[in-house]
CSV table of C-alpha atoms and ligand atoms in Angstrom, one decimal:
chain,number,residue,atom,x,y,z
A,693,MET,CA,-48.1,-35.2,-20.8
A,694,GLN,CA,-47.1,-34.0,-17.3
A,695,LEU,CA,-49.9,-32.4,-15.4
A,696,ARG,CA,-48.6,-32.5,-11.9
A,697,LEU,CA,-50.5,-30.2,-9.6
A,698,SER,CA,-48.2,-28.4,-7.2
A,699,ALA,CA,-50.3,-25.8,-5.6
A,700,ALA,CA,-53.8,-27.3,-5.6
A,701,GLY,CA,-53.9,-28.8,-2.2
A,702,ARG,CA,-57.4,-29.0,-0.9
A,703,VAL,CA,-60.2,-29.4,-3.4
A,704,LEU,CA,-64.0,-29.5,-2.8
A,705,VAL,CA,-65.8,-31.6,-5.4
A,706,THR,CA,-69.6,-31.2,-5.6
A,707,GLY,CA,-71.3,-34.1,-7.3
A,708,GLY,CA,-68.1,-36.2,-6.8
A,709,ALA,CA,-70.0,-39.5,-6.4
A,710,GLY,CA,-71.4,-39.1,-9.9
A,711,TYR,CA,-70.0,-40.4,-13.2
A,712,ILE,CA,-67.5,-37.7,-14.2
A,713,GLY,CA,-67.0,-36.6,-10.6
A,714,SER,CA,-65.8,-40.0,-9.4
A,715,HIS,CA,-63.3,-40.3,-12.2
A,716,THR,CA,-62.0,-36.8,-11.5
A,717,VAL,CA,-61.8,-37.4,-7.8
A,718,LEU,CA,-59.6,-40.4,-8.4
A,719,GLN,CA,-57.2,-38.4,-10.6
A,720,LEU,CA,-57.1,-35.6,-8.0
A,721,LEU,CA,-56.2,-38.1,-5.3
A,722,LEU,CA,-53.5,-39.6,-7.5
A,723,GLU,CA,-52.1,-36.1,-8.0
A,724,GLY,CA,-51.7,-35.8,-4.2
A,725,CYS,CA,-54.6,-33.5,-3.6
A,726,SER,CA,-56.9,-33.7,-0.5
A,727,VAL,CA,-60.4,-34.1,-1.7
A,728,VAL,CA,-63.7,-33.5,0.0
A,729,VAL,CA,-66.8,-34.8,-1.9
A,730,VAL,CA,-70.3,-33.4,-1.3
A,731,ASP,CA,-73.1,-35.2,-3.0
A,732,ASN,CA,-76.8,-35.8,-2.1
A,733,LEU,CA,-76.6,-39.2,-4.0
A,734,ASP,CA,-79.7,-38.3,-6.0
A,735,ASN,CA,-78.2,-39.8,-9.1
A,736,SER,CA,-75.3,-41.8,-7.7
A,737,SER,CA,-74.2,-44.3,-5.0
A,738,GLU,CA,-71.8,-44.0,-2.1
A,739,VAL,CA,-70.3,-47.3,-3.4
A,740,ALA,CA,-68.7,-45.2,-6.2
A,741,VAL,CA,-66.8,-43.2,-3.5
A,742,GLN,CA,-65.7,-46.4,-1.8
A,743,ARG,CA,-64.4,-47.8,-5.1
A,744,VAL,CA,-62.5,-44.5,-5.8
A,745,ALA,CA,-60.9,-44.8,-2.3
A,746,GLU,CA,-59.9,-48.4,-3.1
A,747,LEU,CA,-58.4,-47.4,-6.5
A,748,ALA,CA,-56.5,-44.5,-4.8
A,749,GLY,CA,-54.5,-46.9,-2.6
A,750,GLU,CA,-52.3,-45.0,-0.1
A,751,PHE,CA,-54.0,-41.8,-1.2
A,752,ARG,CA,-57.4,-42.9,0.1
A,753,LYS,CA,-56.6,-41.2,3.4
A,754,ASN,CA,-57.0,-37.8,1.6
A,755,LEU,CA,-60.6,-38.5,0.7
A,756,THR,CA,-63.7,-37.4,2.7
A,757,PHE,CA,-67.3,-37.8,1.8
A,758,HIS,CA,-70.4,-35.8,3.0
A,759,LYS,CA,-73.9,-36.7,2.0
A,760,ILE,CA,-75.1,-33.1,1.5
A,761,ASP,CA,-77.4,-31.3,-0.8
A,762,ILE,CA,-75.6,-28.2,-2.0
A,763,ARG,CA,-78.7,-26.1,-1.5
A,764,ASP,CA,-78.4,-26.8,2.2
A,765,LYS,CA,-76.4,-23.6,3.1
A,766,GLU,CA,-75.9,-24.5,6.7
A,767,ALA,CA,-74.4,-27.9,5.9
A,768,LEU,CA,-72.2,-26.4,3.2
A,769,GLU,CA,-71.1,-23.7,5.7
A,770,GLU,CA,-70.0,-26.5,8.1
A,771,VAL,CA,-67.9,-28.1,5.4
A,772,PHE,CA,-66.2,-24.8,4.5
A,773,ALA,CA,-65.7,-24.0,8.2
A,774,SER,CA,-63.8,-27.3,8.7
A,775,THR,CA,-61.5,-27.1,5.7
A,776,LYS,CA,-59.8,-24.2,3.9
A,777,PHE,CA,-60.3,-25.1,0.2
A,778,ASP,CA,-57.9,-23.9,-2.5
A,779,ALA,CA,-60.5,-24.6,-5.2
A,780,VAL,CA,-63.9,-26.1,-6.0
A,781,ILE,CA,-64.9,-28.3,-8.9
A,782,HIS,CA,-68.6,-28.1,-9.3
A,783,PHE,CA,-70.3,-31.1,-11.0
A,784,ALA,CA,-73.4,-31.3,-8.9
A,785,GLY,CA,-76.5,-30.9,-11.0
A,786,LEU,CA,-79.4,-32.6,-12.7
A,787,LYS,CA,-78.6,-33.5,-16.3
A,788,ALA,CA,-81.5,-35.3,-18.0
A,789,VAL,CA,-82.7,-33.2,-20.9
A,790,GLY,CA,-86.1,-34.9,-21.3
A,791,GLU,CA,-86.8,-34.6,-17.6
A,792,SER,CA,-85.9,-30.9,-17.6
A,793,VAL,CA,-88.6,-30.3,-20.2
A,794,GLN,CA,-91.2,-32.1,-18.1
A,795,LYS,CA,-90.0,-30.6,-14.7
A,796,PRO,CA,-88.4,-27.2,-15.5
A,797,LEU,CA,-88.7,-25.9,-11.9
A,798,LEU,CA,-86.9,-29.0,-10.5
A,799,TYR,CA,-84.0,-28.1,-12.8
A,800,TYR,CA,-83.9,-24.4,-12.2
A,801,LYS,CA,-84.2,-25.0,-8.4
A,802,ASN,CA,-81.5,-27.7,-8.2
A,803,ASN,CA,-79.0,-26.4,-10.7
A,804,LEU,CA,-79.4,-22.6,-10.2
A,805,ILE,CA,-80.1,-22.4,-6.5
A,806,GLY,CA,-77.5,-25.1,-5.9
A,807,THR,CA,-74.8,-23.1,-7.7
A,808,ILE,CA,-75.8,-19.7,-6.2
A,809,THR,CA,-75.7,-21.2,-2.7
A,810,LEU,CA,-72.3,-22.7,-3.4
A,811,LEU,CA,-70.9,-19.4,-4.7
A,812,GLU,CA,-72.3,-17.5,-1.7
A,813,VAL,CA,-70.6,-19.8,0.7
A,814,MET,CA,-67.4,-19.8,-1.3
A,815,ALA,CA,-67.3,-16.0,-1.2
A,816,VAL,CA,-67.8,-15.8,2.5
A,817,HIS,CA,-64.9,-18.2,3.0
A,818,ARG,CA,-62.8,-16.4,0.4
A,819,CYS,CA,-62.4,-19.4,-1.8
A,820,LYS,CA,-62.7,-17.9,-5.3
A,821,LYS,CA,-61.3,-20.5,-7.7
A,822,LEU,CA,-64.0,-22.5,-9.5
A,823,VAL,CA,-64.1,-25.1,-12.2
A,824,PHE,CA,-67.7,-25.6,-13.5
A,825,SER,CA,-69.2,-28.4,-15.6
A,826,SER,CA,-70.8,-26.7,-18.6
A,827,SER,CA,-71.9,-28.6,-21.7
A,828,ALA,CA,-71.7,-28.6,-25.5
A,829,THR,CA,-75.5,-28.3,-25.3
A,830,VAL,CA,-75.0,-24.5,-25.0
A,831,TYR,CA,-74.1,-24.6,-28.8
A,832,GLY,CA,-77.7,-25.6,-29.6
A,833,TRP,CA,-77.9,-26.7,-33.2
A,834,PRO,CA,-74.7,-25.1,-34.5
A,835,LYS,CA,-74.5,-23.5,-37.9
A,836,ASP,CA,-70.8,-23.8,-38.3
A,837,LEU,CA,-68.6,-26.7,-37.2
A,838,PRO,CA,-66.5,-27.5,-35.4
A,839,CYS,CA,-67.9,-25.5,-32.4
A,840,THR,CA,-65.3,-23.0,-31.1
A,841,GLU,CA,-65.6,-21.3,-27.8
A,842,GLU,CA,-66.7,-18.2,-29.7
A,843,SER,CA,-69.5,-19.9,-31.6
A,844,SER,CA,-73.0,-18.5,-30.9
A,845,LEU,CA,-74.9,-20.0,-27.9
A,846,SER,CA,-78.5,-21.1,-27.6
A,847,ALA,CA,-80.3,-23.4,-25.3
A,848,MET,CA,-82.8,-25.8,-26.6
A,849,ASN,CA,-84.3,-27.0,-23.2
A,850,PRO,CA,-84.4,-26.0,-19.5
A,851,TYR,CA,-81.3,-28.1,-18.8
A,852,GLY,CA,-79.3,-26.2,-21.4
A,853,ARG,CA,-80.7,-22.9,-20.1
A,854,THR,CA,-79.4,-23.7,-16.6
A,855,LYS,CA,-75.9,-24.2,-18.1
A,856,LEU,CA,-76.1,-20.9,-20.0
A,857,MET,CA,-77.4,-19.1,-17.0
A,858,ILE,CA,-74.7,-20.5,-14.7
A,859,GLU,CA,-72.0,-19.5,-17.3
A,860,ASP,CA,-73.5,-15.9,-17.2
A,861,ILE,CA,-73.6,-15.9,-13.4
A,862,CYS,CA,-69.9,-16.9,-13.4
A,863,ARG,CA,-68.9,-14.2,-15.9
A,864,ASP,CA,-70.9,-11.6,-13.8
A,865,MET,CA,-69.1,-12.8,-10.6
A,866,HIS,CA,-65.7,-12.3,-12.1
A,867,HIS,CA,-66.8,-8.9,-13.6
A,868,ALA,CA,-67.9,-7.7,-10.1
A,869,ASP,CA,-64.8,-9.1,-8.3
A,870,SER,CA,-61.7,-10.0,-10.3
A,871,GLU,CA,-60.5,-12.2,-7.4
A,872,TRP,CA,-62.9,-14.8,-8.8
A,873,LYS,CA,-60.9,-17.2,-11.2
A,874,ILE,CA,-63.3,-19.5,-13.1
A,875,MET,CA,-63.0,-22.2,-15.7
A,876,LEU,CA,-66.1,-23.0,-17.6
A,877,LEU,CA,-65.5,-26.4,-19.2
A,878,ARG,CA,-67.9,-27.3,-22.0
A,879,TYR,CA,-67.9,-31.1,-22.1
A,880,PHE,CA,-68.9,-32.9,-25.3
A,881,ASN,CA,-70.1,-36.5,-24.9
A,882,PRO,CA,-68.3,-38.4,-22.0
A,883,VAL,CA,-68.4,-42.2,-22.4
A,884,GLY,CA,-66.3,-45.2,-21.2
A,885,ALA,CA,-65.1,-45.9,-17.8
A,886,HIS,CA,-61.9,-46.3,-15.7
A,887,PRO,CA,-59.8,-49.1,-17.2
A,888,SER,CA,-60.0,-51.0,-13.9
A,889,GLY,CA,-63.8,-51.5,-14.6
A,890,ASP,CA,-64.4,-50.6,-11.0
A,891,ILE,CA,-66.0,-47.2,-11.6
A,892,GLY,CA,-68.3,-46.1,-14.4
A,893,GLU,CA,-71.6,-44.6,-15.3
A,894,ASP,CA,-74.6,-45.9,-13.3
A,895,PRO,CA,-77.5,-43.4,-13.6
A,896,ARG,CA,-80.6,-44.0,-11.5
A,897,GLY,CA,-83.8,-44.7,-13.4
A,898,ILE,CA,-84.0,-45.0,-17.2
A,899,PRO,CA,-80.8,-43.6,-18.8
A,900,ASN,CA,-81.1,-40.8,-21.4
A,901,ASN,CA,-77.7,-41.0,-23.0
A,902,LEU,CA,-76.7,-43.3,-25.8
A,903,MET,CA,-73.9,-45.4,-24.2
A,904,PRO,CA,-75.6,-46.3,-20.9
A,905,LEU,CA,-78.5,-47.6,-23.0
A,906,VAL,CA,-76.3,-49.5,-25.3
A,907,GLN,CA,-74.6,-51.0,-22.3
A,908,GLN,CA,-77.9,-52.1,-20.7
A,909,VAL,CA,-79.0,-53.8,-23.9
A,910,ALA,CA,-75.6,-55.6,-24.1
A,911,VAL,CA,-76.1,-57.1,-20.5
A,912,GLY,CA,-79.7,-58.1,-21.2
A,913,ARG,CA,-81.4,-55.4,-19.1
A,914,ARG,CA,-83.1,-53.9,-22.2
A,915,PRO,CA,-84.3,-55.7,-25.4
A,916,ALA,CA,-83.1,-53.1,-28.0
A,917,LEU,CA,-81.7,-49.7,-28.6
A,918,THR,CA,-84.0,-47.1,-30.1
A,919,VAL,CA,-82.1,-45.0,-32.6
A,920,PHE,CA,-83.6,-41.5,-32.7
A,921,GLY,CA,-83.7,-40.4,-36.3
A,922,ASN,CA,-82.0,-41.9,-39.4
A,923,ASP,CA,-82.9,-39.1,-41.8
A,924,TYR,CA,-80.2,-36.5,-40.7
A,925,LEU,CA,-77.9,-35.1,-43.3
A,926,THR,CA,-75.0,-37.2,-42.0
A,927,LYS,CA,-73.0,-40.1,-43.4
A,928,ASP,CA,-75.5,-42.8,-42.3
A,929,GLY,CA,-78.5,-40.6,-41.4
A,930,THR,CA,-78.0,-40.8,-37.6
A,931,GLY,CA,-76.9,-38.1,-35.3
A,932,VAL,CA,-73.2,-37.3,-34.9
A,933,ARG,CA,-71.5,-36.4,-31.6
A,934,ASP,CA,-68.0,-35.9,-30.2
A,935,TYR,CA,-67.5,-38.8,-27.8
A,936,ILE,CA,-64.7,-38.3,-25.2
A,937,HIS,CA,-63.3,-41.0,-22.8
A,938,VAL,CA,-64.2,-40.0,-19.2
A,939,VAL,CA,-60.6,-40.6,-18.1
A,940,ASP,CA,-59.5,-38.0,-20.7
A,941,LEU,CA,-62.2,-35.7,-19.4
A,942,ALA,CA,-61.0,-36.2,-15.8
A,943,GLU,CA,-57.5,-35.3,-17.0
A,944,GLY,CA,-58.9,-32.1,-18.5
A,945,HIS,CA,-60.0,-31.0,-15.0
A,946,ILE,CA,-56.5,-31.5,-13.7
A,947,ALA,CA,-55.2,-29.4,-16.6
A,948,ALA,CA,-57.8,-26.7,-15.9
A,949,LEU,CA,-56.9,-26.6,-12.1
A,950,LYS,CA,-53.3,-26.4,-12.9
A,951,LYS,CA,-53.9,-23.4,-15.2
A,952,LEU,CA,-56.1,-21.8,-12.5
A,953,PHE,CA,-53.3,-22.1,-10.0
A,954,GLU,CA,-50.4,-21.2,-12.2
A,955,ASP,CA,-51.7,-18.4,-14.6
A,956,PRO,CA,-52.3,-15.1,-12.8
A,957,LYS,CA,-54.0,-13.8,-15.9
A,958,ILE,CA,-57.0,-16.2,-15.6
A,959,GLY,CA,-60.3,-14.5,-15.3
A,960,CYS,CA,-63.5,-16.3,-16.3
A,961,GLU,CA,-62.4,-18.6,-19.2
A,962,VAL,CA,-64.2,-21.1,-21.4
A,963,TYR,CA,-62.8,-24.3,-22.8
A,964,ASN,CA,-64.2,-27.1,-25.0
A,965,LEU,CA,-63.3,-30.6,-23.8
A,966,GLY,CA,-63.8,-33.0,-26.7
A,967,THR,CA,-61.8,-34.9,-29.2
A,968,GLY,CA,-62.6,-32.9,-32.3
A,969,LYS,CA,-64.0,-36.0,-34.0
A,970,GLY,CA,-67.6,-36.7,-34.9
A,971,THR,CA,-69.0,-40.3,-34.7
A,972,SER,CA,-72.5,-41.3,-35.7
A,973,VAL,CA,-74.9,-43.4,-33.5
A,974,LEU,CA,-74.5,-46.4,-35.9
A,975,GLU,CA,-70.7,-46.1,-35.8
A,976,MET,CA,-70.7,-46.0,-32.0
A,977,VAL,CA,-73.0,-49.1,-31.9
A,978,ALA,CA,-70.7,-50.9,-34.3
A,979,ALA,CA,-67.6,-50.1,-32.2
A,980,PHE,CA,-69.3,-51.3,-29.1
A,981,GLU,CA,-70.5,-54.6,-30.8
A,982,LYS,CA,-66.9,-55.2,-31.8
A,983,ALA,CA,-65.5,-54.5,-28.3
A,984,SER,CA,-68.1,-56.6,-26.5
A,985,GLY,CA,-68.8,-59.3,-29.0
A,986,LYS,CA,-72.5,-58.6,-28.3
A,987,LYS,CA,-75.2,-57.9,-30.9
A,988,ILE,CA,-77.2,-54.7,-30.1
A,989,PRO,CA,-80.7,-55.0,-31.7
A,990,LEU,CA,-81.9,-51.7,-33.1
A,991,VAL,CA,-85.3,-50.1,-33.4
A,992,PHE,CA,-85.5,-47.0,-35.6
A,993,ALA,CA,-87.7,-44.2,-34.4
A,994,GLY,CA,-88.2,-40.5,-35.2
A,995,ARG,CA,-85.8,-37.7,-34.2
A,996,ARG,CA,-85.7,-36.9,-30.5
A,997,PRO,CA,-87.1,-33.3,-30.0
A,998,GLY,CA,-84.4,-30.8,-29.3
A,999,ASP,CA,-81.5,-33.0,-30.7
A,1000,ALA,CA,-78.9,-31.3,-32.9
A,1001,GLU,CA,-77.8,-33.1,-36.1
A,1002,VAL,CA,-74.1,-32.8,-35.7
A,1003,LEU,CA,-71.9,-31.5,-32.8
A,1004,PHE,CA,-68.2,-31.7,-32.5
A,1005,ALA,CA,-65.6,-29.6,-30.8
A,1006,SER,CA,-62.7,-27.4,-31.9
A,1007,THR,CA,-60.1,-28.5,-29.4
A,1008,SER,CA,-57.3,-26.1,-30.3
A,1009,LYS,CA,-57.9,-23.6,-27.4
A,1010,ALA,CA,-57.7,-26.4,-24.7
A,1011,GLU,CA,-54.7,-27.9,-26.5
A,1012,LYS,CA,-52.8,-24.6,-26.6
A,1013,GLU,CA,-53.8,-23.0,-23.3
A,1014,LEU,CA,-54.3,-26.0,-21.0
A,1015,ASN,CA,-51.7,-28.2,-22.7
A,1016,TRP,CA,-54.3,-31.0,-22.7
A,1017,LYS,CA,-55.4,-33.3,-25.5
A,1018,ALA,CA,-57.7,-36.3,-25.4
A,1019,LYS,CA,-55.7,-39.5,-25.9
A,1020,TYR,CA,-58.3,-42.2,-26.4
A,1021,GLY,CA,-60.4,-43.1,-29.4
A,1022,ILE,CA,-63.8,-44.8,-29.7
A,1023,GLU,CA,-62.2,-48.3,-29.6
A,1024,GLU,CA,-60.8,-47.6,-26.1
A,1025,MET,CA,-64.0,-45.9,-25.0
A,1026,CYS,CA,-66.1,-49.0,-26.0
A,1027,ARG,CA,-63.5,-51.4,-24.6
A,1028,ASP,CA,-63.6,-49.7,-21.2
A,1029,GLN,CA,-67.4,-49.2,-21.2
A,1030,TRP,CA,-67.8,-53.0,-21.8
A,1031,ASN,CA,-65.2,-53.9,-19.1
A,1032,TRP,CA,-67.2,-51.8,-16.6
A,1033,ALA,CA,-70.6,-53.2,-17.8
A,1034,SER,CA,-69.5,-56.8,-17.8
A,1035,LYS,CA,-68.0,-56.6,-14.3
A,1036,ASN,CA,-71.0,-54.6,-13.0
A,1037,PRO,CA,-74.1,-55.4,-15.1
A,1038,TRP,CA,-76.3,-53.8,-12.4
A,1039,GLY,CA,-73.9,-50.9,-11.9
A,1040,TYR,CA,-73.1,-50.3,-8.2
A,1041,GLU,CA,-76.3,-52.1,-7.1
A,1042,SER,CA,-77.7,-55.7,-7.4
A,1043,PRO,CA,-80.7,-56.7,-9.6
A,1044,ASP,CA,-82.9,-56.3,-6.6
A,1045,THR,CA,-81.8,-52.8,-5.7
A,1046,ALA,CA,-81.0,-51.3,-9.1
A,1047,ASN,CA,-83.9,-49.1,-10.2
A,1048,GLY,CA,-82.9,-48.9,-13.8
A,1049,GLY,CA,-84.2,-52.3,-14.7
A,1050,VAL,CA,-86.5,-52.9,-17.7
A,1051,THR,CA,-89.5,-53.4,-15.5
A,1052,LYS,CA,-89.2,-50.2,-13.6
B,466,NAD,P1,-74.1,-37.5,-12.6
B,466,NAD,O1,-75.5,-37.4,-12.4
B,466,NAD,O2,-73.5,-38.8,-12.6
B,466,NAD,O3,-73.3,-36.6,-11.4
B,466,NAD,C1,-73.9,-35.5,-10.8
B,466,NAD,C2,-73.9,-35.7,-9.3
B,466,NAD,O4,-74.4,-34.6,-8.7
B,466,NAD,C3,-74.7,-36.9,-8.9
B,466,NAD,O5,-73.9,-37.7,-8.1
B,466,NAD,C4,-75.8,-36.3,-8.1
B,466,NAD,O6,-76.3,-37.1,-7.0
B,466,NAD,C5,-75.2,-35.0,-7.6
B,466,NAD,N1,-76.2,-33.9,-7.3
B,466,NAD,C6,-77.2,-33.4,-8.1
B,466,NAD,N2,-77.8,-32.4,-7.5
B,466,NAD,C7,-77.2,-32.2,-6.3
B,466,NAD,C8,-77.4,-31.3,-5.2
B,466,NAD,N3,-78.3,-30.4,-5.3
B,466,NAD,N4,-76.6,-31.4,-4.2
B,466,NAD,C9,-75.6,-32.4,-4.1
B,466,NAD,N5,-75.4,-33.2,-5.1
B,466,NAD,C10,-76.2,-33.2,-6.2
B,466,NAD,O7,-73.7,-36.7,-13.9
B,466,NAD,P2,-72.3,-36.5,-14.6
B,466,NAD,O8,-72.5,-37.2,-16.0
B,466,NAD,O9,-71.2,-37.0,-13.8
B,466,NAD,O10,-72.3,-35.0,-14.9
B,466,NAD,C11,-71.6,-34.1,-14.0
B,466,NAD,C12,-71.8,-32.7,-14.4
B,466,NAD,O11,-71.4,-32.6,-15.8
B,466,NAD,C13,-73.3,-32.2,-14.4
B,466,NAD,O12,-73.3,-30.9,-14.0
B,466,NAD,C14,-73.7,-32.3,-15.9
B,466,NAD,O13,-74.7,-31.4,-16.2
B,466,NAD,C15,-72.4,-32.0,-16.6
B,466,NAD,N6,-72.3,-32.6,-17.9
B,466,NAD,C16,-72.5,-33.9,-18.1
B,466,NAD,C17,-72.5,-34.4,-19.4
B,466,NAD,C18,-72.7,-35.9,-19.7
B,466,NAD,O14,-73.1,-36.3,-20.8
B,466,NAD,N7,-72.5,-36.8,-18.7
B,466,NAD,C19,-72.2,-33.6,-20.5
B,466,NAD,C20,-72.0,-32.2,-20.3
B,466,NAD,C21,-72.1,-31.7,-19.0
B,467,UDP,N1,-79.5,-41.5,-29.2
B,467,UDP,C1,-80.2,-42.5,-29.7
B,467,UDP,N2,-80.9,-43.3,-28.9
B,467,UDP,C2,-80.9,-43.2,-27.5
B,467,UDP,C3,-80.2,-42.1,-27.0
B,467,UDP,C4,-79.5,-41.3,-27.8
B,467,UDP,O1,-80.3,-42.7,-30.9
B,467,UDP,O2,-81.6,-44.0,-26.8
B,467,UDP,C5,-78.7,-40.6,-30.1
B,467,UDP,C6,-79.1,-39.1,-29.9
B,467,UDP,O3,-80.2,-38.9,-30.8
B,467,UDP,C7,-77.8,-38.4,-30.3
B,467,UDP,C8,-76.7,-39.4,-29.8
B,467,UDP,O4,-77.4,-40.7,-29.7
B,467,UDP,O5,-77.7,-38.4,-31.8
B,467,UDP,C9,-76.1,-39.0,-28.5
B,467,UDP,O6,-77.2,-38.8,-27.6
B,467,UDP,P1,-76.9,-38.5,-26.0
B,467,UDP,O7,-78.3,-38.3,-25.4
B,467,UDP,O8,-76.0,-39.5,-25.5
B,467,UDP,O9,-76.1,-37.1,-26.0
B,467,UDP,P2,-76.6,-35.6,-26.5
B,467,UDP,O10,-77.7,-35.7,-27.5
B,467,UDP,O11,-77.0,-35.0,-25.2
B,467,UDP,O12,-75.4,-35.0,-27.1
């Protein structure tokens, strides 16, 4: 698949020090783009940006990093005043579902105010091309599968509501001013890491998602994985999700940018980024055990409130219109996840500085 970006020269990436952001920034640099990353490092480390620069080789000269909170309008103004951006990829946001239920205002303030501030500054500087990180969570507990971009939407928690609201804000922006060209990308479940093992997922605090937890059990940072629910109407009773390799997801952003730059008919468009395949928790654990040679002890618990039973994507719209399709399966996802974990058992930190340890 040839995704060469010809027109997308200068790209601002919010949240570019984070998990998906760092992988996407690397792809953008390798495509020849100039990339400015803004991130407040709330859930990430500057080391990720340094590693991306190293992996980018000669292209590292095209990468700039600013430690900025996107709600800080003045700081964002300065960044836009210094560079004329062709597009923005907006990853910055808080993403822990459970925390969003406990601290809804934190989520509304960060994700909504952050996005509105960004859109305001973009408008002033006449940069009106945006790629936004939405989520499969907007499908709630779907009645029909696979989820197509036309499936009904419902949010099951404040985090999901921020995604739905931001999607609506983007549709309204385009409706009010057709110069806005926006891609809303609904990610399914990103896992794995860059094959180098130098960048990967390293959330601060106790992870929420399945694979960072599996990984921490494998390297001895946690005693066991708690499986949330084994009474679902699925093949083995555990929840089913559409896991997608983070490198495939990063490529999906390149494809979306390419479309944004090359197709004059683009308005505000939605695309699912997934593989179209459903995998259960137990299947994922088995694949990881095979890839790592490590036994993952399991503790079975009740269902996690707000969890859907089964979620997987229809990928045909992205395949047809973005000319993009995920290449990797769960074997490669687990292989690369383990490569990252075994090379970096404490993520970007050391045992002394990492705050995701069992005792914290
Ligand atoms: P991440 O936490 O690793 O990355 C998000 C980055 O944004 C972090 O580096 C964080 O420090 C930064 N950030 C947060 N608030 C900020 C602010 N106000 N100003 C500046 N920087 C800020 O998460 P990720 O997994 O890379 O997710 C990226 C985006 O994709 C998020 O919007 C998330 O909601 C969305 N998404 C993630 C998943 C997933 O499972 N990982 C699934 C669907 C959608
Ligand atoms: N899950 C689990 N134990 C955990 C974390 C997740 O059994 O410690 C299950 C969860 O119930 C779901 C699947 O793993 O069926 C994926 O969960 P994740 O939080 O990674 O993604 P999401 O639910 O947001 O799609």
